[in-house]
């Protein structure tokens, strides 16, 4: 058993890490920190965790023990960069944005502040296993991608990398469940605001945009430019991205689907088929579902991906990366089957 | 009081007509037909209507009385064209697709069957008041637009008509509540399928596509071509369309918003503002909410519209057209205020 | 047109009053106050009201004009009692709890504070038209009942008043939509907390308990004692109360149902039938749906009622009372038909 | 690895068994049958299972192989009794009602038909581990309780068995998510019917009533009589039961809570606390959450329990029983932590 610490255990991604670790055969949570909730019982803050973690109490992060094997950070943007330098654990897995972007200039442009630990960026590999597995295997520092980014990058990567679509002019139109907005109560995520509602937000400037471009550009070896429009759907979890791009040649829909299937052949968590993905098929699992079609009439390629934003889009992918880092079976502790209904 | 008959009163659009007529100052439902439910009490099929229509029983449509002033048809596609020739009412308002398209060749192409009464098409005006008010005023036959079409056409018309966007290469990415799929139980609209789910459907070939193109082309006086992707959101009502187009010149977002505001100046049911529309703001009302932005970085225009698919997208718009046809105040019996929450 | 002022227009009951007044033939909102939101446009706080109230801005309540005919107060408990003495309008309709209870000792016991204006209590009539219509007709001060109280009182009154059930030992087990908890963001009403969740709250001591007992005792002329357990259901609106009581004699279910039907004969907003009530049948309307059954096996009477907590349970009932007070048609501006789906 | 067969894999309980077996360390699904869907790919019917069961196809049940260790039946009532006699597997775990009741006279009374294999009833033990663990350990035939029954029995058993409440006059008022009604599309479970709705159903005569009475009577050693009222809440999963009973003596709430905590001391899936249970805290897990209070004012005991109807109320409990039957760790393959949000 590897001893795990979670910093930021009061947020949804942190709580999801605790849920997943509770049934992971090789990871056990030895320390859970949440500064804002220090002193609160885990099962008090999250009754859902009461049966699995009886007696465990949230700590201030500075109380972190020295003997942890793995530390997960699930913190608001800008927080990890001040904590990581003080950690001694062998494996550090960051679910935040602080160590994802390779161009430090993007932080002030999209996040509104300078990066305070740019020298650490090179220590981190980008934790999207299906696209960058080799670099994650055995790594000691992993920056886990954003939820929207994982969806869009896995949907578009086979097409752009194989040169089947133009790398610019792409539109990523996505919808997310509300858990992506975090646990803190606010008017925009109140039940009465969100229930029976569908709306767009973050028009033109959502922070996941440059990360999508980076992930795709790096994988494809060419500059990708896209517009990203997120929407909020009245549900807890799930992201579905509908992506529009122009083909480079004259592929049929079957050509595109075959290319996508080839790219993910053998992947335990990727399902590529003619079935239109739905978020619900991935609920609670680490799976991503994909499809693609070609509209001969208008000349648009339409590619669609879906996943659970808190699992494959956050905590599950973090554990998948941890498994790779530690040399465990990549699927350990992760469900491929979604909870339905 | 004008005496109204509703053929297809068992469907959601028909029931919504009954709801709206119940508080309309000048319309009263004298006859409600639903062949599949003939003999059932209105309040038995729809307990929501029990208090407003005590004792009223659904009839077979052939029992229609001779003295009705207005007949609404809210029927599956292909049904109205066989009934309309047999009706004698002065005003016929059809909520189905049968008399919307002006090119009869589109029916076999998109609806899979020949039109059986093409000679009647010219009798019908297209019932989208904000774009075609003049022709609706005083008309005796109105074909009310589809719900997605109303959303997309009102969102894009000012931009394409004023030549601010390219009329081709447009993407309409929209999400709808489940009521758009009708009342008949099926696996795809079961609660357990839809709740906590977001998915796409009707990829590339949804039937509202040619109608969107027709409405926009006719209003703009130029051929419009677009790709339409509908999604299903876990909610009862509401449509939000996020539309992507290329600008013709170099407009700013403010230019585009001003153009949209000018186009709908004085419209009682249209709200144009910088606020991103949400379906919930229109719930139960006949209002449509619109906005537009310009992404300088990628060169995309993003225009968004939202409405209640059963009101402004169906029964409300039908009554708005009826008001215009009969010479009543256009807003009679229609709420501009949405139900919130 | 009567000129209406609403104090507390930023809350859900206040916003619902504005929605209903927007289509009321005889009431127009001339003044909307919300101290916490003074200076905000009505349509900014509630985009749902943007089309109906363009340009209207929320005011501090002290800016109230002198010439209002009717003032509605939709304020947190304890607030009305300090404002009412300063109002000059001919008709004051309070949607809060301050003037509902006739025994001032109940305020400290259930609300935790002494009443500061007990001398005004006698000025107010209790605004439940189906039970106390005579006293409301022509009244100038009305205290509108709580949402749970309206449901339970209308469900149980015919049975207890006609002596068909024991007046003590009653259980009222009810579920409400989330809007009953108000607009202010809090953890307990966040979407992520409430969605896909069903829970109980306020065990043993919910504040509506003594009001239920008072309303029923006053109508029946005998002391009623009951236990009330509220639950929170994942929906915006609606209350359903399932009530358990012991019969006094040996009535059949038919006897009980007939007694209930007799009691509400001719009521425009009450539907009594064998159909089990559902909240959705009343959505957006001022209707209440009722039924009752007798379980011979265990000797329990089961009576069930449902309504929309913001309409018949708040703003709609307030307008119904206003109509009675002003001598308008009781149903003016109120829908009997629910919005479905 | 034990080889498992599932008969009735197309229903929700069957699909949930497949989800849970996919990550169970000692059980693997070797055969999945669903007569109505024979020939359909598992991942075609349930895309949620596509990643976990690639290539597996649903079979007719008669194709069952001889070498299965465990057979689960998840079938409509009345079906198991004709299949069980033909099965040769060492362990048969039935999730239906056919082998739950010990009094065969109850079948015609509550299920409307005679039992056709009454001689097999004695072979089956009743699979509620927290109440009847001893008999389940090593058993070869297990009848898994109904979802409502599990909730009510675990909530009330400590109180009635310890003689703290009267065994008659009990009211069980419960709400369930929609998945309890099964997968087949019908009007009563359509999204448009259920969403934003709360209603009661099965008044007085729900089939789980006699089973609740049996489970409690058997555990307590005294005849229990209760009234059960189920409700339908707009959510996928979860049952919460609010139970009302009369105390035998004068216990305080603390006395009752302590008795409940004592009864479940050391149970891995039972959480007893002052926290009011909520269904969401148990989502996807095999846990049950309980509390109890005493209302001195009215003399009612209020006890509340919550669980996930498809896990602890069906498939999870079936696996818990299987673990006990096979001598595996009781918690193998079962999550104690709920999925939140």
JSON list of N, CA and C in Angstrom, two decimals, chain C residues 125-143 145 154 157 215 218-219 262-271 286 288 312 316-317 319-332 334:
[
{"chain": "C", "resi": 125, "resn": "UNK", "atom": "N", "xyz": [-56.18, 39.86, 8.61]},
{"chain": "C", "resi": 125, "resn": "UNK", "atom": "CA", "xyz": [-56.93, 38.62, 8.46]},
{"chain": "C", "resi": 125, "resn": "UNK", "atom": "C", "xyz": [-56.00, 37.58, 7.87]},
{"chain": "C", "resi": 126, "resn": "UNK", "atom": "N", "xyz": [-56.36, 36.34, 8.05]},
{"chain": "C", "resi": 126, "resn": "UNK", "atom": "CA", "xyz": [-55.51, 35.24, 7.59]},
{"chain": "C", "resi": 126, "resn": "UNK", "atom": "C", "xyz": [-55.94, 34.85, 6.19]},
{"chain": "C", "resi": 127, "resn": "UNK", "atom": "N", "xyz": [-55.01, 34.94, 5.24]},
{"chain": "C", "resi": 127, "resn": "UNK", "atom": "CA", "xyz": [-55.36, 34.91, 3.82]},
{"chain": "C", "resi": 127, "resn": "UNK", "atom": "C", "xyz": [-55.42, 33.56, 3.15]},
{"chain": "C", "resi": 128, "resn": "UNK", "atom": "N", "xyz": [-56.27, 32.70, 3.65]},
{"chain": "C", "resi": 128, "resn": "UNK", "atom": "CA", "xyz": [-56.48, 31.41, 2.99]},
{"chain": "C", "resi": 128, "resn": "UNK", "atom": "C", "xyz": [-57.93, 31.37, 2.51]},
{"chain": "C", "resi": 129, "resn": "UNK", "atom": "N", "xyz": [-58.15, 31.84, 1.28]},
{"chain": "C", "resi": 129, "resn": "UNK", "atom": "CA", "xyz": [-59.53, 32.09, 0.83]},
{"chain": "C", "resi": 129, "resn": "UNK", "atom": "C", "xyz": [-60.47, 30.91, 0.95]},
{"chain": "C", "resi": 130, "resn": "UNK", "atom": "N", "xyz": [-60.01, 29.71, 0.62]},
{"chain": "C", "resi": 130, "resn": "UNK", "atom": "CA", "xyz": [-60.93, 28.57, 0.60]},
{"chain": "C", "resi": 130, "resn": "UNK", "atom": "C", "xyz": [-61.43, 28.26, 2.01]},
{"chain": "C", "resi": 131, "resn": "UNK", "atom": "N", "xyz": [-60.70, 28.67, 3.02]},
{"chain": "C", "resi": 131, "resn": "UNK", "atom": "CA", "xyz": [-61.15, 28.40, 4.39]},
{"chain": "C", "resi": 131, "resn": "UNK", "atom": "C", "xyz": [-61.71, 29.64, 5.09]},
{"chain": "C", "resi": 132, "resn": "UNK", "atom": "N", "xyz": [-61.23, 30.80, 4.71]},
{"chain": "C", "resi": 132, "resn": "UNK", "atom": "CA", "xyz": [-61.62, 32.01, 5.44]},
{"chain": "C", "resi": 132, "resn": "UNK", "atom": "C", "xyz": [-61.98, 33.14, 4.48]},
{"chain": "C", "resi": 133, "resn": "UNK", "atom": "N", "xyz": [-62.73, 32.82, 3.44]},
{"chain": "C", "resi": 133, "resn": "UNK", "atom": "CA", "xyz": [-63.00, 33.80, 2.40]},
{"chain": "C", "resi": 133, "resn": "UNK", "atom": "C", "xyz": [-63.74, 35.03, 2.92]},
{"chain": "C", "resi": 134, "resn": "UNK", "atom": "N", "xyz": [-64.72, 34.80, 3.77]},
{"chain": "C", "resi": 134, "resn": "UNK", "atom": "CA", "xyz": [-65.56, 35.90, 4.22]},
{"chain": "C", "resi": 134, "resn": "UNK", "atom": "C", "xyz": [-64.74, 37.01, 4.87]},
{"chain": "C", "resi": 135, "resn": "UNK", "atom": "N", "xyz": [-63.81, 36.61, 5.70]},
{"chain": "C", "resi": 135, "resn": "UNK", "atom": "CA", "xyz": [-63.04, 37.65, 6.40]},
{"chain": "C", "resi": 135, "resn": "UNK", "atom": "C", "xyz": [-62.06, 38.37, 5.48]},
{"chain": "C", "resi": 136, "resn": "UNK", "atom": "N", "xyz": [-61.66, 37.72, 4.40]},
{"chain": "C", "resi": 136, "resn": "UNK", "atom": "CA", "xyz": [-60.70, 38.35, 3.48]},
{"chain": "C", "resi": 136, "resn": "UNK", "atom": "C", "xyz": [-61.38, 39.35, 2.56]},
{"chain": "C", "resi": 137, "resn": "UNK", "atom": "N", "xyz": [-62.63, 39.06, 2.21]},
{"chain": "C", "resi": 137, "resn": "UNK", "atom": "CA", "xyz": [-63.36, 39.94, 1.29]},
{"chain": "C", "resi": 137, "resn": "UNK", "atom": "C", "xyz": [-63.46, 41.34, 1.89]},
{"chain": "C", "resi": 138, "resn": "UNK", "atom": "N", "xyz": [-62.89, 42.27, 1.17]},
{"chain": "C", "resi": 138, "resn": "UNK", "atom": "CA", "xyz": [-62.93, 43.65, 1.64]},
{"chain": "C", "resi": 138, "resn": "UNK", "atom": "C", "xyz": [-61.93, 44.01, 2.71]},
{"chain": "C", "resi": 139, "resn": "UNK", "atom": "N", "xyz": [-61.13, 43.05, 3.15]},
{"chain": "C", "resi": 139, "resn": "UNK", "atom": "CA", "xyz": [-60.13, 43.35, 4.18]},
{"chain": "C", "resi": 139, "resn": "UNK", "atom": "C", "xyz": [-59.06, 44.29, 3.64]},
{"chain": "C", "resi": 140, "resn": "UNK", "atom": "N", "xyz": [-58.39, 44.99, 4.52]},
{"chain": "C", "resi": 140, "resn": "UNK", "atom": "CA", "xyz": [-57.33, 45.92, 4.09]},
{"chain": "C", "resi": 140, "resn": "UNK", "atom": "C", "xyz": [-55.94, 45.45, 4.51]},
{"chain": "C", "resi": 141, "resn": "UNK", "atom": "N", "xyz": [-55.90, 44.47, 5.39]},
{"chain": "C", "resi": 141, "resn": "UNK", "atom": "CA", "xyz": [-54.63, 43.92, 5.83]},
{"chain": "C", "resi": 141, "resn": "UNK", "atom": "C", "xyz": [-54.74, 42.40, 5.79]},
{"chain": "C", "resi": 142, "resn": "UNK", "atom": "N", "xyz": [-53.87, 41.77, 5.03]},
{"chain": "C", "resi": 142, "resn": "UNK", "atom": "CA", "xyz": [-53.94, 40.32, 4.89]},
{"chain": "C", "resi": 142, "resn": "UNK", "atom": "C", "xyz": [-52.58, 39.70, 5.16]},
{"chain": "C", "resi": 143, "resn": "UNK", "atom": "N", "xyz": [-52.56, 38.68, 5.99]},
{"chain": "C", "resi": 143, "resn": "UNK", "atom": "CA", "xyz": [-51.35, 37.88, 6.21]},
{"chain": "C", "resi": 143, "resn": "UNK", "atom": "C", "xyz": [-51.51, 36.59, 5.42]},
{"chain": "C", "resi": 145, "resn": "UNK", "atom": "N", "xyz": [-50.75, 32.91, 4.16]},
{"chain": "C", "resi": 145, "resn": "UNK", "atom": "CA", "xyz": [-50.19, 31.74, 4.85]},
{"chain": "C", "resi": 145, "resn": "UNK", "atom": "C", "xyz": [-48.89, 31.24, 4.25]},
{"chain": "C", "resi": 154, "resn": "UNK", "atom": "N", "xyz": [-55.41, 22.91, 3.54]},
{"chain": "C", "resi": 154, "resn": "UNK", "atom": "CA", "xyz": [-56.44, 22.59, 2.56]},
{"chain": "C", "resi": 154, "resn": "UNK", "atom": "C", "xyz": [-56.68, 21.10, 2.47]},
{"chain": "C", "resi": 157, "resn": "UNK", "atom": "N", "xyz": [-58.39, 20.21, 6.29]},
{"chain": "C", "resi": 157, "resn": "UNK", "atom": "CA", "xyz": [-59.51, 20.97, 6.86]},
{"chain": "C", "resi": 157, "resn": "UNK", "atom": "C", "xyz": [-60.87, 20.28, 6.70]},
{"chain": "C", "resi": 215, "resn": "UNK", "atom": "N", "xyz": [-54.35, 27.24, 11.82]},
{"chain": "C", "resi": 215, "resn": "UNK", "atom": "CA", "xyz": [-55.31, 27.34, 10.71]},
{"chain": "C", "resi": 215, "resn": "UNK", "atom": "C", "xyz": [-56.37, 26.25, 10.82]},
{"chain": "C", "resi": 218, "resn": "UNK", "atom": "N", "xyz": [-58.64, 26.77, 14.02]},
{"chain": "C", "resi": 218, "resn": "UNK", "atom": "CA", "xyz": [-59.59, 27.86, 13.85]},
{"chain": "C", "resi": 218, "resn": "UNK", "atom": "C", "xyz": [-60.73, 27.45, 12.92]},
{"chain": "C", "resi": 219, "resn": "UNK", "atom": "N", "xyz": [-60.39, 26.78, 11.84]},
{"chain": "C", "resi": 219, "resn": "UNK", "atom": "CA", "xyz": [-61.43, 26.39, 10.90]},
{"chain": "C", "resi": 219, "resn": "UNK", "atom": "C", "xyz": [-62.34, 25.32, 11.49]},
{"chain": "C", "resi": 262, "resn": "UNK", "atom": "N", "xyz": [-67.35, 17.82, -1.36]},
{"chain": "C", "resi": 262, "resn": "UNK", "atom": "CA", "xyz": [-68.39, 18.74, -0.92]},
{"chain": "C", "resi": 262, "resn": "UNK", "atom": "C", "xyz": [-67.79, 20.03, -0.40]},
{"chain": "C", "resi": 263, "resn": "UNK", "atom": "N", "xyz": [-66.76, 19.89, 0.38]},
{"chain": "C", "resi": 263, "resn": "UNK", "atom": "CA", "xyz": [-66.18, 21.07, 1.02]},
{"chain": "C", "resi": 263, "resn": "UNK", "atom": "C", "xyz": [-65.66, 22.08, 0.00]},
{"chain": "C", "resi": 264, "resn": "UNK", "atom": "N", "xyz": [-65.18, 21.57, -1.13]},
{"chain": "C", "resi": 264, "resn": "UNK", "atom": "CA", "xyz": [-64.58, 22.46, -2.12]},
{"chain": "C", "resi": 264, "resn": "UNK", "atom": "C", "xyz": [-65.42, 22.62, -3.39]},
{"chain": "C", "resi": 265, "resn": "UNK", "atom": "N", "xyz": [-66.66, 22.25, -3.29]},
{"chain": "C", "resi": 265, "resn": "UNK", "atom": "CA", "xyz": [-67.59, 22.42, -4.43]},
{"chain": "C", "resi": 265, "resn": "UNK", "atom": "C", "xyz": [-67.55, 23.87, -4.93]},
{"chain": "C", "resi": 266, "resn": "UNK", "atom": "N", "xyz": [-67.29, 24.02, -6.21]},
{"chain": "C", "resi": 266, "resn": "UNK", "atom": "CA", "xyz": [-67.33, 25.35, -6.80]},
{"chain": "C", "resi": 266, "resn": "UNK", "atom": "C", "xyz": [-66.06, 26.17, -6.64]},
{"chain": "C", "resi": 267, "resn": "UNK", "atom": "N", "xyz": [-65.10, 25.67, -5.93]},
{"chain": "C", "resi": 267, "resn": "UNK", "atom": "CA", "xyz": [-63.84, 26.42, -5.79]},
{"chain": "C", "resi": 267, "resn": "UNK", "atom": "C", "xyz": [-63.09, 26.42, -7.13]},
{"chain": "C", "resi": 268, "resn": "UNK", "atom": "N", "xyz": [-62.69, 27.59, -7.62]},
{"chain": "C", "resi": 268, "resn": "UNK", "atom": "CA", "xyz": [-62.06, 27.63, -8.95]},
{"chain": "C", "resi": 268, "resn": "UNK", "atom": "C", "xyz": [-60.66, 27.04, -8.99]},
{"chain": "C", "resi": 269, "resn": "UNK", "atom": "N", "xyz": [-60.00, 26.97, -7.85]},
{"chain": "C", "resi": 269, "resn": "UNK", "atom": "CA", "xyz": [-58.61, 26.53, -7.86]},
{"chain": "C", "resi": 269, "resn": "UNK", "atom": "C", "xyz": [-58.38, 25.18, -7.16]},
{"chain": "C", "resi": 270, "resn": "UNK", "atom": "N", "xyz": [-59.44, 24.52, -6.75]},
{"chain": "C", "resi": 270, "resn": "UNK", "atom": "CA", "xyz": [-59.27, 23.27, -6.02]},
{"chain": "C", "resi": 270, "resn": "UNK", "atom": "C", "xyz": [-59.81, 22.10, -6.85]},
{"chain": "C", "resi": 271, "resn": "UNK", "atom": "N", "xyz": [-58.97, 21.11, -7.05]},
{"chain": "C", "resi": 271, "resn": "UNK", "atom": "CA", "xyz": [-59.36, 19.90, -7.75]},
{"chain": "C", "resi": 271, "resn": "UNK", "atom": "C", "xyz": [-59.31, 18.74, -6.77]},
{"chain": "C", "resi": 286, "resn": "UNK", "atom": "N", "xyz": [-52.34, 28.57, -9.77]},
{"chain": "C", "resi": 286, "resn": "UNK", "atom": "CA", "xyz": [-52.80, 28.80, -8.40]},
{"chain": "C", "resi": 286, "resn": "UNK", "atom": "C", "xyz": [-53.65, 27.64, -7.88]},
{"chain": "C", "resi": 288, "resn": "UNK", "atom": "N", "xyz": [-54.69, 23.82, -6.42]},
{"chain": "C", "resi": 288, "resn": "UNK", "atom": "CA", "xyz": [-54.28, 22.80, -5.45]},
{"chain": "C", "resi": 288, "resn": "UNK", "atom": "C", "xyz": [-55.06, 21.54, -5.78]},
{"chain": "C", "resi": 312, "resn": "UNK", "atom": "N", "xyz": [-49.82, 29.25, -5.41]},
{"chain": "C", "resi": 312, "resn": "UNK", "atom": "CA", "xyz": [-50.84, 29.06, -4.38]},
{"chain": "C", "resi": 312, "resn": "UNK", "atom": "C", "xyz": [-50.20, 29.10, -2.98]},
{"chain": "C", "resi": 316, "resn": "UNK", "atom": "N", "xyz": [-49.35, 33.77, -5.68]},
{"chain": "C", "resi": 316, "resn": "UNK", "atom": "CA", "xyz": [-50.68, 33.60, -6.28]},
{"chain": "C", "resi": 316, "resn": "UNK", "atom": "C", "xyz": [-51.77, 33.77, -5.24]},
{"chain": "C", "resi": 317, "resn": "UNK", "atom": "N", "xyz": [-51.56, 33.15, -4.09]},
{"chain": "C", "resi": 317, "resn": "UNK", "atom": "CA", "xyz": [-52.55, 33.30, -3.02]},
{"chain": "C", "resi": 317, "resn": "UNK", "atom": "C", "xyz": [-52.63, 34.76, -2.56]},
{"chain": "C", "resi": 319, "resn": "UNK", "atom": "N", "xyz": [-52.26, 37.32, -4.44]},
{"chain": "C", "resi": 319, "resn": "UNK", "atom": "CA", "xyz": [-53.07, 38.03, -5.42]},
{"chain": "C", "resi": 319, "resn": "UNK", "atom": "C", "xyz": [-54.53, 37.62, -5.32]},
{"chain": "C", "resi": 320, "resn": "UNK", "atom": "N", "xyz": [-54.77, 36.36, -5.06]},
{"chain": "C", "resi": 320, "resn": "UNK", "atom": "CA", "xyz": [-56.16, 35.91, -4.84]},
{"chain": "C", "resi": 320, "resn": "UNK", "atom": "C", "xyz": [-56.77, 36.70, -3.67]},
{"chain": "C", "resi": 321, "resn": "UNK", "atom": "N", "xyz": [-56.02, 36.86, -2.62]},
{"chain": "C", "resi": 321, "resn": "UNK", "atom": "CA", "xyz": [-56.51, 37.66, -1.48]},
{"chain": "C", "resi": 321, "resn": "UNK", "atom": "C", "xyz": [-56.71, 39.12, -1.86]},
{"chain": "C", "resi": 322, "resn": "UNK", "atom": "N", "xyz": [-55.78, 39.64, -2.64]},
{"chain": "C", "resi": 322, "resn": "UNK", "atom": "CA", "xyz": [-55.89, 41.03, -3.09]},
{"chain": "C", "resi": 322, "resn": "UNK", "atom": "C", "xyz": [-57.15, 41.22, -3.92]},
{"chain": "C", "resi": 323, "resn": "UNK", "atom": "N", "xyz": [-57.39, 40.27, -4.81]},
{"chain": "C", "resi": 323, "resn": "UNK", "atom": "CA", "xyz": [-58.62, 40.34, -5.60]},
{"chain": "C", "resi": 323, "resn": "UNK", "atom": "C", "xyz": [-59.84, 40.39, -4.69]},
{"chain": "C", "resi": 324, "resn": "UNK", "atom": "N", "xyz": [-59.87, 39.54, -3.67]},
{"chain": "C", "resi": 324, "resn": "UNK", "atom": "CA", "xyz": [-61.00, 39.55, -2.74]},
{"chain": "C", "resi": 324, "resn": "UNK", "atom": "C", "xyz": [-61.07, 40.85, -1.96]},
{"chain": "C", "resi": 325, "resn": "UNK", "atom": "N", "xyz": [-59.91, 41.33, -1.54]},
{"chain": "C", "resi": 325, "resn": "UNK", "atom": "CA", "xyz": [-59.88, 42.57, -0.76]},
{"chain": "C", "resi": 325, "resn": "UNK", "atom": "C", "xyz": [-60.41, 43.73, -1.58]},
{"chain": "C", "resi": 326, "resn": "UNK", "atom": "N", "xyz": [-59.98, 43.80, -2.84]},
{"chain": "C", "resi": 326, "resn": "UNK", "atom": "CA", "xyz": [-60.33, 44.94, -3.69]},
{"chain": "C", "resi": 326, "resn": "UNK", "atom": "C", "xyz": [-61.70, 44.79, -4.35]},
{"chain": "C", "resi": 327, "resn": "UNK", "atom": "N", "xyz": [-62.29, 43.63, -4.22]},
{"chain": "C", "resi": 327, "resn": "UNK", "atom": "CA", "xyz": [-63.57, 43.42, -4.90]},
{"chain": "C", "resi": 327, "resn": "UNK", "atom": "C", "xyz": [-63.44, 43.08, -6.37]},
{"chain": "C", "resi": 328, "resn": "UNK", "atom": "N", "xyz": [-62.26, 42.64, -6.79]},
{"chain": "C", "resi": 328, "resn": "UNK", "atom": "CA", "xyz": [-62.07, 42.20, -8.17]},
{"chain": "C", "resi": 328, "resn": "UNK", "atom": "C", "xyz": [-62.54, 40.74, -8.28]},
{"chain": "C", "resi": 329, "resn": "UNK", "atom": "N", "xyz": [-62.68, 40.25, -9.50]},
{"chain": "C", "resi": 329, "resn": "UNK", "atom": "CA", "xyz": [-62.95, 38.81, -9.64]},
{"chain": "C", "resi": 329, "resn": "UNK", "atom": "C", "xyz": [-61.84, 38.01, -8.94]},
{"chain": "C", "resi": 330, "resn": "UNK", "atom": "N", "xyz": [-62.22, 37.04, -8.16]},
{"chain": "C", "resi": 330, "resn": "UNK", "atom": "CA", "xyz": [-61.22, 36.33, -7.35]},
{"chain": "C", "resi": 330, "resn": "UNK", "atom": "C", "xyz": [-60.13, 35.68, -8.19]},
{"chain": "C", "resi": 331, "resn": "UNK", "atom": "N", "xyz": [-60.47, 35.30, -9.40]},
{"chain": "C", "resi": 331, "resn": "UNK", "atom": "CA", "xyz": [-59.50, 34.59, -10.24]},
{"chain": "C", "resi": 331, "resn": "UNK", "atom": "C", "xyz": [-58.69, 35.52, -11.15]},
{"chain": "C", "resi": 332, "resn": "UNK", "atom": "N", "xyz": [-58.92, 36.82, -11.06]},
{"chain": "C", "resi": 332, "resn": "UNK", "atom": "CA", "xyz": [-58.25, 37.74, -11.98]},
{"chain": "C", "resi": 332, "resn": "UNK", "atom": "C", "xyz": [-56.73, 37.59, -11.94]},
{"chain": "C", "resi": 334, "resn": "UNK", "atom": "N", "xyz": [-54.88, 35.13, -12.43]},
{"chain": "C", "resi": 334, "resn": "UNK", "atom": "CA", "xyz": [-54.35, 33.87, -11.89]},
{"chain": "C", "resi": 334, "resn": "UNK", "atom": "C", "xyz": [-54.68, 32.72, -12.83]}
]
